[in-house]
PDB file of C-alpha atoms in Angstrom:
ATOM      1  CA  MET A   1      19.490   1.718 -14.540  1.00  0.00           C
ATOM      2  CA  THR A   2      15.682   1.777 -14.527  1.00  0.00           C
ATOM      3  CA  LEU A   3      15.561  -1.927 -13.713  1.00  0.00           C
ATOM      4  CA  LEU A   4      17.967  -1.379 -10.805  1.00  0.00           C
ATOM      5  CA  TYR A   5      15.744   1.409  -9.464  1.00  0.00           C
ATOM      6  CA  ILE A   6      12.727  -0.895  -9.686  1.00  0.00           C
ATOM      7  CA  VAL A   7      14.476  -3.746  -7.846  1.00  0.00           C
ATOM      8  CA  LEU A   8      15.737  -1.454  -5.089  1.00  0.00           C
ATOM      9  CA  ALA A   9      12.372   0.265  -4.665  1.00  0.00           C
ATOM     10  CA  THR A  10      10.390  -2.977  -4.536  1.00  0.00           C
ATOM     11  CA  PHE A  11      12.885  -4.563  -2.162  1.00  0.00           C
ATOM     12  CA  ALA A  12      12.791  -1.581   0.213  1.00  0.00           C
ATOM     13  CA  GLY A  13       9.173  -1.988   1.322  1.00  0.00           C
ATOM     14  CA  GLY A  14       9.513  -5.617   2.371  1.00  0.00           C
ATOM     15  CA  LEU A  15      12.919  -5.136   3.965  1.00  0.00           C
ATOM     16  CA  LEU A  16      11.935  -2.071   5.985  1.00  0.00           C
ATOM     17  CA  SER A  17       8.760  -3.687   7.293  1.00  0.00           C
ATOM     18  CA  VAL A  18      10.660  -6.792   8.441  1.00  0.00           C
ATOM     19  CA  LEU A  19      13.358  -4.680  10.114  1.00  0.00           C
ATOM     20  CA  VAL A  20      10.762  -2.557  11.913  1.00  0.00           C
ATOM     21  CA  ALA A  21       8.827  -5.621  13.059  1.00  0.00           C
ATOM     22  CA  ALA A  22      11.971  -7.398  14.233  1.00  0.00           C
ATOM     23  CA  SER A  23      13.276  -4.471  16.259  1.00  0.00           C
ATOM     24  CA  LEU A  24      10.192  -3.423  18.266  1.00  0.00           C
ATOM     25  CA  THR A  25       7.808  -4.995  20.766  1.00  0.00           C
ATOM     26  CA  VAL A  26       4.189  -5.779  19.860  1.00  0.00           C
ATOM     27  CA  GLY A  27       2.940  -2.959  22.088  1.00  0.00           C
ATOM     28  CA  VAL A  28       5.147  -0.381  20.372  1.00  0.00           C
ATOM     29  CA  LEU A  29       4.246  -1.769  16.938  1.00  0.00           C
ATOM     30  CA  THR A  30       0.527  -1.450  17.700  1.00  0.00           C
ATOM     31  CA  ARG A  31       0.927   2.238  18.572  1.00  0.00           C
ATOM     32  CA  LEU A  32       3.197   2.786  15.563  1.00  0.00           C
ATOM     33  CA  VAL A  33       0.693   1.266  13.137  1.00  0.00           C
ATOM     34  CA  LYS A  34      -2.008   3.707  14.277  1.00  0.00           C
ATOM     35  CA  SER A  35       0.145   6.693  13.310  1.00  0.00           C
ATOM     36  CA  LEU A  36       1.443   5.129  10.106  1.00  0.00           C
ATOM     37  CA  VAL A  37      -2.108   4.382   8.901  1.00  0.00           C
ATOM     38  CA  SER A  38      -2.884   8.124   8.924  1.00  0.00           C
ATOM     39  CA  LEU A  39       0.434   8.954   7.275  1.00  0.00           C
ATOM     40  CA  SER A  40       0.056   6.341   4.540  1.00  0.00           C
ATOM     41  CA  ALA A  41      -3.545   7.427   3.836  1.00  0.00           C
ATOM     42  CA  GLY A  42      -2.299  10.959   3.133  1.00  0.00           C
ATOM     43  CA  ILE A  43       0.623   9.804   1.009  1.00  0.00           C
ATOM     44  CA  LEU A  44      -1.464   7.338  -1.026  1.00  0.00           C
ATOM     45  CA  LEU A  45      -4.281   9.816  -1.692  1.00  0.00           C
ATOM     46  CA  GLY A  46      -1.896  12.657  -2.476  1.00  0.00           C
ATOM     47  CA  THR A  47       0.313  10.545  -4.723  1.00  0.00           C
ATOM     48  CA  SER A  48      -2.605   9.163  -6.708  1.00  0.00           C
ATOM     49  CA  LEU A  49      -4.458  12.468  -7.175  1.00  0.00           C
ATOM     50  CA  LEU A  50      -1.523  14.889  -7.423  1.00  0.00           C
ATOM     51  CA  ASN A  51       1.143  12.797  -9.149  1.00  0.00           C
ATOM     52  CA  VAL A  52       0.031   9.576 -10.836  1.00  0.00           C
ATOM     53  CA  LEU A  53      -3.301  10.636 -12.351  1.00  0.00           C
ATOM     54  CA  PRO A  54      -1.988  13.985 -13.699  1.00  0.00           C
ATOM     55  CA  GLU A  55       0.927  12.124 -15.318  1.00  0.00           C
ATOM     56  CA  ALA A  56      -1.497   9.711 -16.991  1.00  0.00           C
ATOM     57  CA  PHE A  57      -3.841  12.451 -18.215  1.00  0.00           C
ATOM     58  CA  GLU A  58      -0.958  14.403 -19.750  1.00  0.00           C
ATOM     59  CA  SER A  59      -0.683  11.668 -22.374  1.00  0.00           C
ATOM     60  CA  ARG A  60      -1.689  12.779 -25.864  1.00  0.00           C
ATOM     61  CA  THR A  61      -2.572   9.263 -26.985  1.00  0.00           C
ATOM     62  CA  ALA A  62      -5.151   8.331 -24.324  1.00  0.00           C
ATOM     63  CA  GLN A  63      -8.678   9.733 -24.263  1.00  0.00           C
ATOM     64  CA  PRO A  64      -9.866  11.114 -20.886  1.00  0.00           C
ATOM     65  CA  GLN A  65     -13.110   9.131 -21.119  1.00  0.00           C
ATOM     66  CA  THR A  66     -11.165   5.912 -21.548  1.00  0.00           C
ATOM     67  CA  LEU A  67      -8.856   6.739 -18.654  1.00  0.00           C
ATOM     68  CA  PHE A  68     -11.821   7.409 -16.376  1.00  0.00           C
ATOM     69  CA  ALA A  69     -13.319   4.082 -17.473  1.00  0.00           C
ATOM     70  CA  VAL A  70     -10.051   2.369 -16.489  1.00  0.00           C
ATOM     71  CA  LEU A  71     -10.158   4.152 -13.131  1.00  0.00           C
ATOM     72  CA  LEU A  72     -13.684   2.864 -12.515  1.00  0.00           C
ATOM     73  CA  ALA A  73     -12.755  -0.647 -13.624  1.00  0.00           C
ATOM     74  CA  GLY A  74      -9.692  -0.577 -11.364  1.00  0.00           C
ATOM     75  CA  LEU A  75     -11.710   0.399  -8.310  1.00  0.00           C
ATOM     76  CA  LEU A  76     -14.196  -2.401  -8.963  1.00  0.00           C
ATOM     77  CA  PHE A  77     -11.397  -4.886  -9.673  1.00  0.00           C
ATOM     78  CA  PHE A  78      -9.612  -4.261  -6.377  1.00  0.00           C
ATOM     79  CA  TRP A  79     -12.944  -4.398  -4.551  1.00  0.00           C
ATOM     80  CA  LEU A  80     -13.601  -7.821  -6.071  1.00  0.00           C
ATOM     81  CA  LEU A  81     -10.090  -9.024  -5.222  1.00  0.00           C
ATOM     82  CA  GLU A  82     -10.613  -8.010  -1.619  1.00  0.00           C
ATOM     83  CA  LYS A  83     -14.067  -9.586  -1.679  1.00  0.00           C
ATOM     84  CA  VAL A  84     -12.501 -12.994  -2.369  1.00  0.00           C
ATOM     85  CA  GLU A  85      -9.715 -12.235   0.151  1.00  0.00           C
ATOM     86  CA  LEU A  86      -6.939 -12.127  -2.441  1.00  0.00           C
ATOM     87  CA  TYR A  87      -6.021  -8.470  -1.908  1.00  0.00           C
ATOM     88  CA  ARG A  88      -5.225  -7.955   1.744  1.00  0.00           C
ATOM     89  CA  HIS A  89      -4.102  -4.756   3.404  1.00  0.00           C
ATOM     90  CA  THR A  90      -4.359  -5.783   7.045  1.00  0.00           C
ATOM     91  CA  HIS A  91      -4.019  -3.223   9.806  1.00  0.00           C
ATOM     92  CA  HIS A  92      -6.539  -4.911  12.094  1.00  0.00           C
ATOM     93  CA  HIS A  93      -5.622  -7.233  14.952  1.00  0.00           C
ATOM     94  CA  GLU A  94      -6.905  -8.142  18.398  1.00  0.00           C
ATOM     95  CA  ASP A  95      -5.073  -5.362  20.258  1.00  0.00           C
ATOM     96  CA  ASP A  96      -5.804  -2.471  17.881  1.00  0.00           C
ATOM     97  CA  GLY A  97      -8.740  -1.097  19.872  1.00  0.00           C
ATOM     98  CA  HIS A  98     -11.411  -2.231  17.396  1.00  0.00           C
ATOM     99  CA  HIS A  99     -12.914  -4.754  19.848  1.00  0.00           C
ATOM    100  CA  HIS A 100     -12.194  -7.870  17.807  1.00  0.00           C
ATOM    101  CA  HIS A 101     -13.087 -11.189  19.419  1.00  0.00           C
ATOM    102  CA  HIS A 102     -10.389 -13.304  21.030  1.00  0.00           C
ATOM    103  CA  HIS A 103      -9.756 -15.646  18.087  1.00  0.00           C
ATOM    104  CA  PHE A 104      -9.871 -12.902  15.431  1.00  0.00           C
ATOM    105  CA  ASP A 105      -6.143 -13.045  14.623  1.00  0.00           C
ATOM    106  CA  ALA A 106      -6.150 -16.842  14.362  1.00  0.00           C
ATOM    107  CA  GLU A 107      -9.002 -16.602  11.849  1.00  0.00           C
ATOM    108  CA  GLN A 108      -7.184 -13.874   9.923  1.00  0.00           C
ATOM    109  CA  ALA A 109      -3.998 -15.923   9.760  1.00  0.00           C
ATOM    110  CA  GLY A 110      -5.782 -18.998   8.450  1.00  0.00           C
ATOM    111  CA  ARG A 111      -4.200 -22.437   8.396  1.00  0.00           C
ATOM    112  CA  GLY A 112      -0.509 -21.980   9.226  1.00  0.00           C
ATOM    113  CA  GLY A 113      -0.576 -18.362   8.026  1.00  0.00           C
ATOM    114  CA  LEU A 114      -1.335 -19.415   4.439  1.00  0.00           C
ATOM    115  CA  THR A 115      -4.160 -16.902   4.015  1.00  0.00           C
ATOM    116  CA  VAL A 116      -1.950 -13.998   5.054  1.00  0.00           C
ATOM    117  CA  LEU A 117       0.921 -15.219   2.881  1.00  0.00           C
ATOM    118  CA  VAL A 118      -1.158 -15.706  -0.290  1.00  0.00           C
ATOM    119  CA  GLY A 119      -3.193 -12.514   0.080  1.00  0.00           C
ATOM    120  CA  ASP A 120      -0.200 -10.332   0.824  1.00  0.00           C
ATOM    121  CA  SER A 121       1.891 -11.909  -1.921  1.00  0.00           C
ATOM    122  CA  ILE A 122      -0.750 -11.011  -4.529  1.00  0.00           C
ATOM    123  CA  HIS A 123      -1.007  -7.506  -3.097  1.00  0.00           C
ATOM    124  CA  ASN A 124       2.761  -7.063  -3.116  1.00  0.00           C
ATOM    125  CA  PHE A 125       3.069  -8.456  -6.646  1.00  0.00           C
ATOM    126  CA  CYS A 126       0.585  -5.813  -7.826  1.00  0.00           C
ATOM    127  CA  ASP A 127       2.540  -3.124  -5.969  1.00  0.00           C
ATOM    128  CA  GLY A 128       5.726  -4.225  -7.728  1.00  0.00           C
ATOM    129  CA  ALA A 129       4.077  -3.978 -11.145  1.00  0.00           C
ATOM    130  CA  ILE A 130       2.752  -0.531 -10.213  1.00  0.00           C
ATOM    131  CA  ILE A 131       6.249   0.655  -9.276  1.00  0.00           C
ATOM    132  CA  ALA A 132       7.628  -0.701 -12.570  1.00  0.00           C
ATOM    133  CA  ALA A 133       4.990   1.150 -14.604  1.00  0.00           C
ATOM    134  CA  ALA A 134       5.705   4.393 -12.745  1.00  0.00           C
ATOM    135  CA  PHE A 135       9.473   4.169 -13.299  1.00  0.00           C
ATOM    136  CA  LEU A 136       8.971   3.388 -16.980  1.00  0.00           C
ATOM    137  CA  ALA A 137       6.798   6.482 -17.336  1.00  0.00           C
ATOM    138  CA  ASP A 138       9.108   8.833 -15.435  1.00  0.00           C
ATOM    139  CA  THR A 139      11.965   8.180 -12.994  1.00  0.00           C
ATOM    140  CA  LYS A 140      10.812  10.832 -10.526  1.00  0.00           C
ATOM    141  CA  LEU A 141       7.262   9.521 -10.679  1.00  0.00           C
ATOM    142  CA  GLY A 142       8.697   6.076  -9.975  1.00  0.00           C
ATOM    143  CA  PHE A 143      10.366   7.302  -6.800  1.00  0.00           C
ATOM    144  CA  ALA A 144       7.187   9.110  -5.729  1.00  0.00           C
ATOM    145  CA  THR A 145       5.112   5.979  -6.309  1.00  0.00           C
ATOM    146  CA  ALA A 146       7.641   3.798  -4.516  1.00  0.00           C
ATOM    147  CA  LEU A 147       7.571   6.180  -1.545  1.00  0.00           C
ATOM    148  CA  ALA A 148       3.785   5.895  -1.362  1.00  0.00           C
ATOM    149  CA  ILE A 149       3.891   2.099  -1.523  1.00  0.00           C
ATOM    150  CA  VAL A 150       6.680   1.811   1.059  1.00  0.00           C
ATOM    151  CA  ALA A 151       4.743   4.129   3.392  1.00  0.00           C
ATOM    152  CA  HIS A 152       1.773   1.777   3.122  1.00  0.00           C
ATOM    153  CA  GLU A 153       3.754  -1.466   3.150  1.00  0.00           C
ATOM    154  CA  ILE A 154       5.263  -0.855   6.576  1.00  0.00           C
ATOM    155  CA  PRO A 155       1.981  -0.627   8.559  1.00  0.00           C
ATOM    156  CA  GLN A 156       0.460  -3.383   6.395  1.00  0.00           C
ATOM    157  CA  GLU A 157       3.274  -5.855   6.990  1.00  0.00           C
ATOM    158  CA  VAL A 158       3.614  -4.919  10.662  1.00  0.00           C
ATOM    159  CA  GLY A 159      -0.135  -5.483  11.073  1.00  0.00           C
ATOM    160  CA  ASP A 160       0.180  -8.911   9.493  1.00  0.00           C
ATOM    161  CA  TYR A 161       3.159  -9.689  11.711  1.00  0.00           C
ATOM    162  CA  ILE A 162       1.072  -8.942  14.820  1.00  0.00           C
ATOM    163  CA  VAL A 163      -1.783 -11.088  13.475  1.00  0.00           C
ATOM    164  CA  LEU A 164       0.575 -14.018  12.925  1.00  0.00           C
ATOM    165  CA  LEU A 165       2.100 -13.671  16.391  1.00  0.00           C
ATOM    166  CA  ASN A 166      -1.312 -13.566  18.059  1.00  0.00           C
ATOM    167  CA  ALA A 167      -2.345 -16.586  15.990  1.00  0.00           C
ATOM    168  CA  GLY A 168       0.411 -18.607  17.661  1.00  0.00           C
ATOM    169  CA  LEU A 169       3.300 -18.447  15.192  1.00  0.00           C
ATOM    170  CA  SER A 170       6.813 -17.945  16.468  1.00  0.00           C
ATOM    171  CA  ARG A 171       8.528 -14.581  15.982  1.00  0.00           C
ATOM    172  CA  ALA A 172      10.985 -16.114  13.511  1.00  0.00           C
ATOM    173  CA  LYS A 173       8.265 -17.781  11.427  1.00  0.00           C
ATOM    174  CA  ALA A 174       6.119 -14.627  11.374  1.00  0.00           C
ATOM    175  CA  LEU A 175       9.102 -12.576  10.161  1.00  0.00           C
ATOM    176  CA  LEU A 176       9.883 -15.243   7.548  1.00  0.00           C
ATOM    177  CA  PHE A 177       6.306 -15.098   6.200  1.00  0.00           C
ATOM    178  CA  ASN A 178       6.542 -11.315   5.974  1.00  0.00           C
ATOM    179  CA  ALA A 179       9.844 -11.536   4.115  1.00  0.00           C
ATOM    180  CA  ILE A 180       8.474 -14.117   1.641  1.00  0.00           C
ATOM    181  CA  SER A 181       5.376 -12.047   0.856  1.00  0.00           C
ATOM    182  CA  GLY A 182       7.540  -8.935   0.498  1.00  0.00           C
ATOM    183  CA  MET A 183       9.687 -10.583  -2.184  1.00  0.00           C
ATOM    184  CA  ALA A 184       6.584 -10.903  -4.374  1.00  0.00           C
ATOM    185  CA  SER A 185       6.895  -7.159  -4.909  1.00  0.00           C
ATOM    186  CA  VAL A 186      10.354  -7.634  -6.431  1.00  0.00           C
ATOM    187  CA  VAL A 187       8.995 -10.354  -8.741  1.00  0.00           C
ATOM    188  CA  GLY A 188       6.137  -8.079  -9.808  1.00  0.00           C
ATOM    189  CA  GLY A 189       8.528  -5.216 -10.457  1.00  0.00           C
ATOM    190  CA  VAL A 190      10.958  -7.241 -12.576  1.00  0.00           C
ATOM    191  CA  LEU A 191       8.192  -8.909 -14.605  1.00  0.00           C
ATOM    192  CA  GLY A 192       6.483  -5.547 -15.002  1.00  0.00           C
ATOM    193  CA  TYR A 193       9.677  -4.005 -16.357  1.00  0.00           C
ATOM    194  CA  PHE A 194      10.044  -6.621 -19.095  1.00  0.00           C
ATOM    195  CA  LEU A 195       6.349  -6.956 -19.937  1.00  0.00           C
ATOM    196  CA  ILE A 196       5.374  -3.292 -19.818  1.00  0.00           C
ATOM    197  CA  GLY A 197       8.553  -1.955 -21.419  1.00  0.00           C
ATOM    198  CA  GLY A 198       7.499  -3.028 -24.902  1.00  0.00           C
ATOM    199  CA  PHE A 199       4.056  -1.413 -24.649  1.00  0.00           C
ATOM    200  CA  GLU A 200       4.714   2.235 -23.901  1.00  0.00           C
ATOM    201  CA  GLY A 201       1.300   3.176 -25.261  1.00  0.00           C
ATOM    202  CA  ALA A 202      -0.288   1.291 -22.384  1.00  0.00           C
ATOM    203  CA  LEU A 203       1.532   3.295 -19.688  1.00  0.00           C
ATOM    204  CA  PRO A 204      -1.210   5.938 -19.163  1.00  0.00           C
ATOM    205  CA  TYR A 205      -3.770   3.182 -18.581  1.00  0.00           C
ATOM    206  CA  LEU A 206      -1.438   1.320 -16.222  1.00  0.00           C
ATOM    207  CA  LEU A 207      -0.814   4.498 -14.247  1.00  0.00           C
ATOM    208  CA  VAL A 208      -4.558   5.016 -13.865  1.00  0.00           C
ATOM    209  CA  ALA A 209      -4.896   1.409 -12.706  1.00  0.00           C
ATOM    210  CA  ALA A 210      -2.146   2.100 -10.165  1.00  0.00           C
ATOM    211  CA  ALA A 211      -3.964   5.202  -8.963  1.00  0.00           C
ATOM    212  CA  SER A 212      -7.167   3.181  -8.572  1.00  0.00           C
ATOM    213  CA  SER A 213      -5.296   0.826  -6.228  1.00  0.00           C
ATOM    214  CA  PHE A 214      -4.063   3.728  -4.089  1.00  0.00           C
ATOM    215  CA  ILE A 215      -7.483   5.387  -3.993  1.00  0.00           C
ATOM    216  CA  TYR A 216      -9.270   2.138  -3.140  1.00  0.00           C
ATOM    217  CA  ILE A 217      -6.919   1.297  -0.266  1.00  0.00           C
ATOM    218  CA  SER A 218      -7.205   4.837   1.113  1.00  0.00           C
ATOM    219  CA  VAL A 219     -10.987   5.167   0.856  1.00  0.00           C
ATOM    220  CA  ALA A 220     -12.045   1.582   1.597  1.00  0.00           C
ATOM    221  CA  ASP A 221      -9.535   0.651   4.296  1.00  0.00           C
ATOM    222  CA  LEU A 222      -7.467   3.480   5.745  1.00  0.00           C
ATOM    223  CA  LEU A 223      -9.842   6.444   6.046  1.00  0.00           C
ATOM    224  CA  PRO A 224     -12.675   4.377   7.632  1.00  0.00           C
ATOM    225  CA  GLN A 225     -10.234   3.425  10.403  1.00  0.00           C
ATOM    226  CA  LEU A 226      -9.763   7.119  11.146  1.00  0.00           C
ATOM    227  CA  GLN A 227     -13.520   7.707  11.561  1.00  0.00           C
ATOM    228  CA  ARG A 228     -13.717   6.291  15.085  1.00  0.00           C
ATOM    229  CA  ARG A 229     -14.569   8.668  17.933  1.00  0.00           C
ATOM    230  CA  LEU A 230     -11.355   9.521  19.754  1.00  0.00           C
ATOM    231  CA  ALA A 231     -10.051  11.962  22.320  1.00  0.00           C
ATOM    232  CA  TRP A 232      -9.214  15.325  20.795  1.00  0.00           C
ATOM    233  CA  ARG A 233      -5.487  14.702  21.124  1.00  0.00           C
ATOM    234  CA  ASP A 234      -5.720  11.452  19.178  1.00  0.00           C
ATOM    235  CA  THR A 235      -7.904  13.133  16.566  1.00  0.00           C
ATOM    236  CA  PHE A 236      -5.383  15.952  16.224  1.00  0.00           C
ATOM    237  CA  ALA A 237      -2.589  13.395  15.806  1.00  0.00           C
ATOM    238  CA  GLN A 238      -4.548  11.622  13.060  1.00  0.00           C
ATOM    239  CA  VAL A 239      -5.168  14.869  11.178  1.00  0.00           C
ATOM    240  CA  ALA A 240      -1.539  15.929  11.638  1.00  0.00           C
ATOM    241  CA  TRP A 241      -0.140  12.656  10.272  1.00  0.00           C
ATOM    242  CA  LEU A 242      -2.637  12.756   7.388  1.00  0.00           C
ATOM    243  CA  GLY A 243      -1.525  16.311   6.651  1.00  0.00           C
ATOM    244  CA  VAL A 244       2.129  15.277   6.701  1.00  0.00           C
ATOM    245  CA  GLY A 245       1.359  12.554   4.156  1.00  0.00           C
ATOM    246  CA  LEU A 246      -0.482  14.990   1.890  1.00  0.00           C
ATOM    247  CA  GLY A 247       2.343  17.490   2.318  1.00  0.00           C
ATOM    248  CA  VAL A 248       4.920  14.940   1.212  1.00  0.00           C
ATOM    249  CA  ALA A 249       2.859  14.071  -1.858  1.00  0.00           C
ATOM    250  CA  PHE A 250       2.371  17.778  -2.683  1.00  0.00           C
ATOM    251  CA  ALA A 251       6.101  18.460  -2.382  1.00  0.00           C
ATOM    252  CA  VAL A 252       6.830  15.590  -4.740  1.00  0.00           C
ATOM    253  CA  SER A 253       4.206  16.877  -7.202  1.00  0.00           C
ATOM    254  CA  GLN A 254       5.951  20.256  -7.238  1.00  0.00           C
ATOM    255  CA  MET A 255       9.224  18.522  -8.076  1.00  0.00           C
ATOM    256  CA  LEU A 256       7.571  16.571 -10.869  1.00  0.00           C
ATOM    257  CA  HIS A 257       5.924  19.694 -12.258  1.00  0.00           C
ATOM    258  CA  GLY A 258       9.259  21.473 -12.252  1.00  0.00           C
ATOM    259  CA  ALA A 259      10.763  18.551 -14.165  1.00  0.00           C
ATOM    260  CA  HIS A 260       8.309  19.064 -16.985  1.00  0.00           C
TER     261      HIS A 260
END
């Protein structure tokens, strides 16, 4: 049953993002991404700090100093992956109000969209492994982690879809690339289930590594996007969506605490 949960959870992120992208216009998607970035920042930060890290530190076999060392190593690892453009979480495109130059999306897409496809596939594979580790530790934690990843996957994949469209790809091909990269999450989840399942002692460290991914994405990519000067209504909307995300994560943490 755990494997089924992992497959369904990893499949959901890619499927939902493709369905959202296929059903809405680029203009609507651009406005939607702005709100979802704030929401996903709150969910990712709240899930990592209120759910995943507490679960890892409740382990009696792992030393806190070692877990903090893993957290530090994870943050540096994801920074290096992004540095070599192998860990993409794109929400930026020419029409997002960040004053990108005219050929920005074409450069982001790379030759035939290969850069987007490879970078997102690696990112999604890591997300799948993270979901597997969370489900193996605790089913409710798995659902909470999957919720956080799905909340982030939708604006990420929609952002990539817009980049690919603006780079000249057809709607069908852009959706196909999104679907292919999304399936990497399923592969990561299934492999994670079989590889991690035999090493239960490693679960606290894997959960901390997962939390480092969430924290890095939130602090390095999402929150800086919310720092731009905006009209007070837009600022209020950002704070409100961020608060909703944190509220969701807090509610889930209360459920997890009650389970213990």
